[in-house]
């Protein structure tokens, strides 16, 4: 068995344990330098936080442990394909590599709607179920001040 497969099996085992304790079928493992840094399961059922997906819980904990938001030296292993939120958070954290066990389509067969969400987010804003519109206020956006503060 490959090292990658061992970590994927661990993520799937976390997902199975989470189902047994009343949660959803998602687990995640973050590895750094060949060592498991974080193990996490979806915690939405415990926290009522819709963003407490296994990958999000894991990357928050990894960032806390490493005292930095750059996780580019880490690898994510997830029981299922990360949803758009988790995928984006992984990108923002600098992950260069990630693996998942089961596809969004496989999860959708059992009631998880990630595959449909990916498709919805590819549509123009006015065609998506959640209406998101821009309202531009007078004045300058805060981005220039942020850039100047960073010295860029």
Tab-separated table of C-alpha atoms in Angstrom:
chain	number	residue	atom	x	y	z
A	1	UNK	CA	0.000	0.000	0.000
A	2	UNK	CA	1.336	3.456	-0.897
A	3	UNK	CA	1.787	6.209	1.664
A	4	UNK	CA	-0.898	8.238	-0.125
A	5	UNK	CA	-3.316	5.336	0.136
A	6	UNK	CA	-2.599	4.961	3.857
A	7	UNK	CA	-3.495	8.606	4.480
A	8	UNK	CA	-6.617	8.334	2.313
A	9	UNK	CA	-7.674	5.261	4.303
A	10	UNK	CA	-7.203	7.288	7.486
A	11	UNK	CA	-9.419	10.092	6.133
A	12	UNK	CA	-12.093	7.550	5.165
A	13	UNK	CA	-11.879	5.936	8.635
A	14	UNK	CA	-12.409	9.369	10.231
A	15	UNK	CA	-15.469	9.831	8.001
A	16	UNK	CA	-16.874	6.439	9.021
A	17	UNK	CA	-16.303	7.218	12.725
A	18	UNK	CA	-18.045	10.563	12.221
A	19	UNK	CA	-21.099	8.863	10.694
A	20	UNK	CA	-21.215	6.481	13.651
A	21	UNK	CA	-21.257	9.455	16.044
A	22	UNK	CA	-24.036	11.301	14.201
A	23	UNK	CA	-22.055	13.369	11.701
A	24	UNK	CA	-21.594	13.291	7.965
A	25	UNK	CA	-19.260	11.078	5.961
A	26	UNK	CA	-16.279	13.409	5.686
A	27	UNK	CA	-12.812	13.183	7.191
A	28	UNK	CA	-9.525	14.922	6.427
A	29	UNK	CA	-5.870	14.400	7.232
A	30	UNK	CA	-3.139	17.001	6.731
A	31	UNK	CA	0.408	15.709	6.359
A	32	UNK	CA	3.598	17.756	6.576
A	33	UNK	CA	7.073	16.321	5.975
A	34	UNK	CA	5.690	12.771	5.982
A	35	UNK	CA	4.016	13.144	9.387
A	36	UNK	CA	0.335	13.551	10.167
A	37	UNK	CA	-0.132	17.095	11.446
A	38	UNK	CA	-3.934	17.110	11.824
A	39	UNK	CA	-6.840	14.681	11.690
A	40	UNK	CA	-10.360	16.088	11.494
A	41	UNK	CA	-13.935	15.147	10.743
A	42	UNK	CA	-16.860	17.255	9.614
A	43	UNK	CA	-18.142	19.082	12.708
A	44	UNK	CA	-21.250	20.827	11.336
A	45	UNK	CA	-23.500	18.601	13.471
A	46	UNK	CA	-21.565	19.561	16.625
A	47	UNK	CA	-21.105	23.281	16.003
A	48	UNK	CA	-24.012	24.273	13.739
A	49	UNK	CA	-21.316	26.042	11.720
A	50	UNK	CA	-21.984	25.345	8.030
A	51	UNK	CA	-18.295	25.929	7.268
A	52	UNK	CA	-17.064	23.257	9.725
A	53	UNK	CA	-16.292	20.780	6.954
A	54	UNK	CA	-13.518	18.287	7.666
A	55	UNK	CA	-11.031	20.078	5.403
A	56	UNK	CA	-11.837	23.475	6.946
A	57	UNK	CA	-11.535	22.139	10.497
A	58	UNK	CA	-8.212	20.508	9.564
A	59	UNK	CA	-6.702	23.546	7.877
A	60	UNK	CA	-7.781	25.861	10.719
A	61	UNK	CA	-6.058	23.555	13.188
A	62	UNK	CA	-2.947	23.209	11.000
A	63	UNK	CA	-2.725	27.007	10.701
A	64	UNK	CA	-3.069	27.323	14.473
A	65	UNK	CA	-0.424	24.670	15.170
A	66	UNK	CA	2.038	26.144	12.671
A	67	UNK	CA	1.132	29.756	13.584
A	68	UNK	CA	0.823	30.702	9.920
A	69	UNK	CA	-1.720	30.736	7.125
A	70	UNK	CA	0.703	29.423	4.480
A	71	UNK	CA	0.259	25.660	4.331
A	72	UNK	CA	2.102	25.190	1.041
A	73	UNK	CA	4.357	22.570	2.628
A	74	UNK	CA	1.365	20.423	3.606
A	75	UNK	CA	-0.714	17.839	1.756
A	76	UNK	CA	-4.472	17.380	2.249
A	77	UNK	CA	-6.100	13.945	2.182
A	78	UNK	CA	-9.903	13.967	2.191
A	79	UNK	CA	-12.495	11.218	2.226
A	80	UNK	CA	-14.502	13.019	-0.473
A	81	UNK	CA	-13.794	15.577	-3.148
A	82	UNK	CA	-13.531	18.920	-1.363
A	83	UNK	CA	-16.540	21.160	-1.911
A	84	UNK	CA	-15.983	24.544	-3.583
A	85	UNK	CA	-15.532	26.287	-0.207
A	86	UNK	CA	-12.931	23.786	0.986
A	87	UNK	CA	-11.198	23.715	-2.382
A	88	UNK	CA	-10.934	27.520	-2.390
A	89	UNK	CA	-9.689	27.587	1.218
A	90	UNK	CA	-7.030	25.015	0.352
A	91	UNK	CA	-5.906	27.203	-2.564
A	92	UNK	CA	-5.865	30.317	-0.355
A	93	UNK	CA	-3.752	28.417	2.190
A	94	UNK	CA	-1.246	27.552	-0.542
A	95	UNK	CA	-1.790	23.802	-0.781
A	96	UNK	CA	-0.027	22.488	-3.859
A	97	UNK	CA	-1.239	18.936	-3.479
A	98	UNK	CA	-4.341	17.167	-2.292
A	99	UNK	CA	-5.993	13.777	-2.667
A	100	UNK	CA	-9.544	12.553	-2.172
A	101	UNK	CA	-11.104	9.086	-2.027
A	102	UNK	CA	-14.611	9.493	-3.416
A	103	UNK	CA	-15.981	11.790	-6.109
A	104	UNK	CA	-18.630	14.458	-5.671
A	105	UNK	CA	-20.858	12.432	-7.983
A	106	UNK	CA	-20.560	9.379	-5.702
A	107	UNK	CA	-21.471	11.539	-2.693
A	108	UNK	CA	-24.395	13.064	-4.576
A	109	UNK	CA	-25.881	9.588	-5.070
A	110	UNK	CA	-26.313	9.576	-1.277
A	111	UNK	CA	-27.658	13.106	-0.827
A	112	UNK	CA	-24.537	15.302	-0.737
A	113	UNK	CA	-24.918	18.101	-3.282
A	114	UNK	CA	-21.322	19.136	-3.975
A	115	UNK	CA	-21.402	18.172	-7.655
A	116	UNK	CA	-24.445	20.378	-8.259
A	117	UNK	CA	-22.847	23.221	-6.307
A	118	UNK	CA	-19.741	23.114	-8.487
A	119	UNK	CA	-21.961	23.396	-11.577
A	120	UNK	CA	-24.025	26.240	-10.109
A	121	UNK	CA	-20.951	28.292	-9.284
A	122	UNK	CA	-19.810	28.089	-12.908
A	123	UNK	CA	-22.988	29.812	-14.094
A	124	UNK	CA	-23.257	33.622	-14.392
A	125	UNK	CA	-24.264	35.306	-11.115
A	126	UNK	CA	-27.760	36.157	-12.328
A	127	UNK	CA	-28.426	32.476	-13.136
A	128	UNK	CA	-27.425	31.107	-9.728
A	129	UNK	CA	-30.037	30.185	-7.083
A	130	UNK	CA	-28.526	32.560	-4.509
A	131	UNK	CA	-28.731	36.117	-5.798
A	132	UNK	CA	-25.444	37.959	-5.450
A	133	UNK	CA	-25.278	41.471	-6.855
A	134	UNK	CA	-22.699	44.222	-6.701
A	135	UNK	CA	-23.606	47.531	-5.040
A	136	UNK	CA	-20.675	49.884	-5.470
A	137	UNK	CA	-20.596	52.689	-2.892
A	138	UNK	CA	-19.085	56.117	-3.484
A	139	UNK	CA	-15.420	56.411	-2.595
A	140	UNK	CA	-12.360	54.285	-2.963
A	141	UNK	CA	-12.130	50.584	-2.253
A	142	UNK	CA	-9.900	49.645	0.725
A	143	UNK	CA	-7.536	47.642	-1.486
A	144	UNK	CA	-5.087	50.486	-2.193
A	145	UNK	CA	-4.608	51.136	1.528
A	146	UNK	CA	-4.103	47.435	2.151
A	147	UNK	CA	-1.522	47.226	-0.634
A	148	UNK	CA	0.319	50.293	0.695
A	149	UNK	CA	0.363	48.850	4.219
A	150	UNK	CA	1.946	45.674	2.845
A	151	UNK	CA	4.573	47.726	1.031
A	152	UNK	CA	3.742	46.174	-2.316
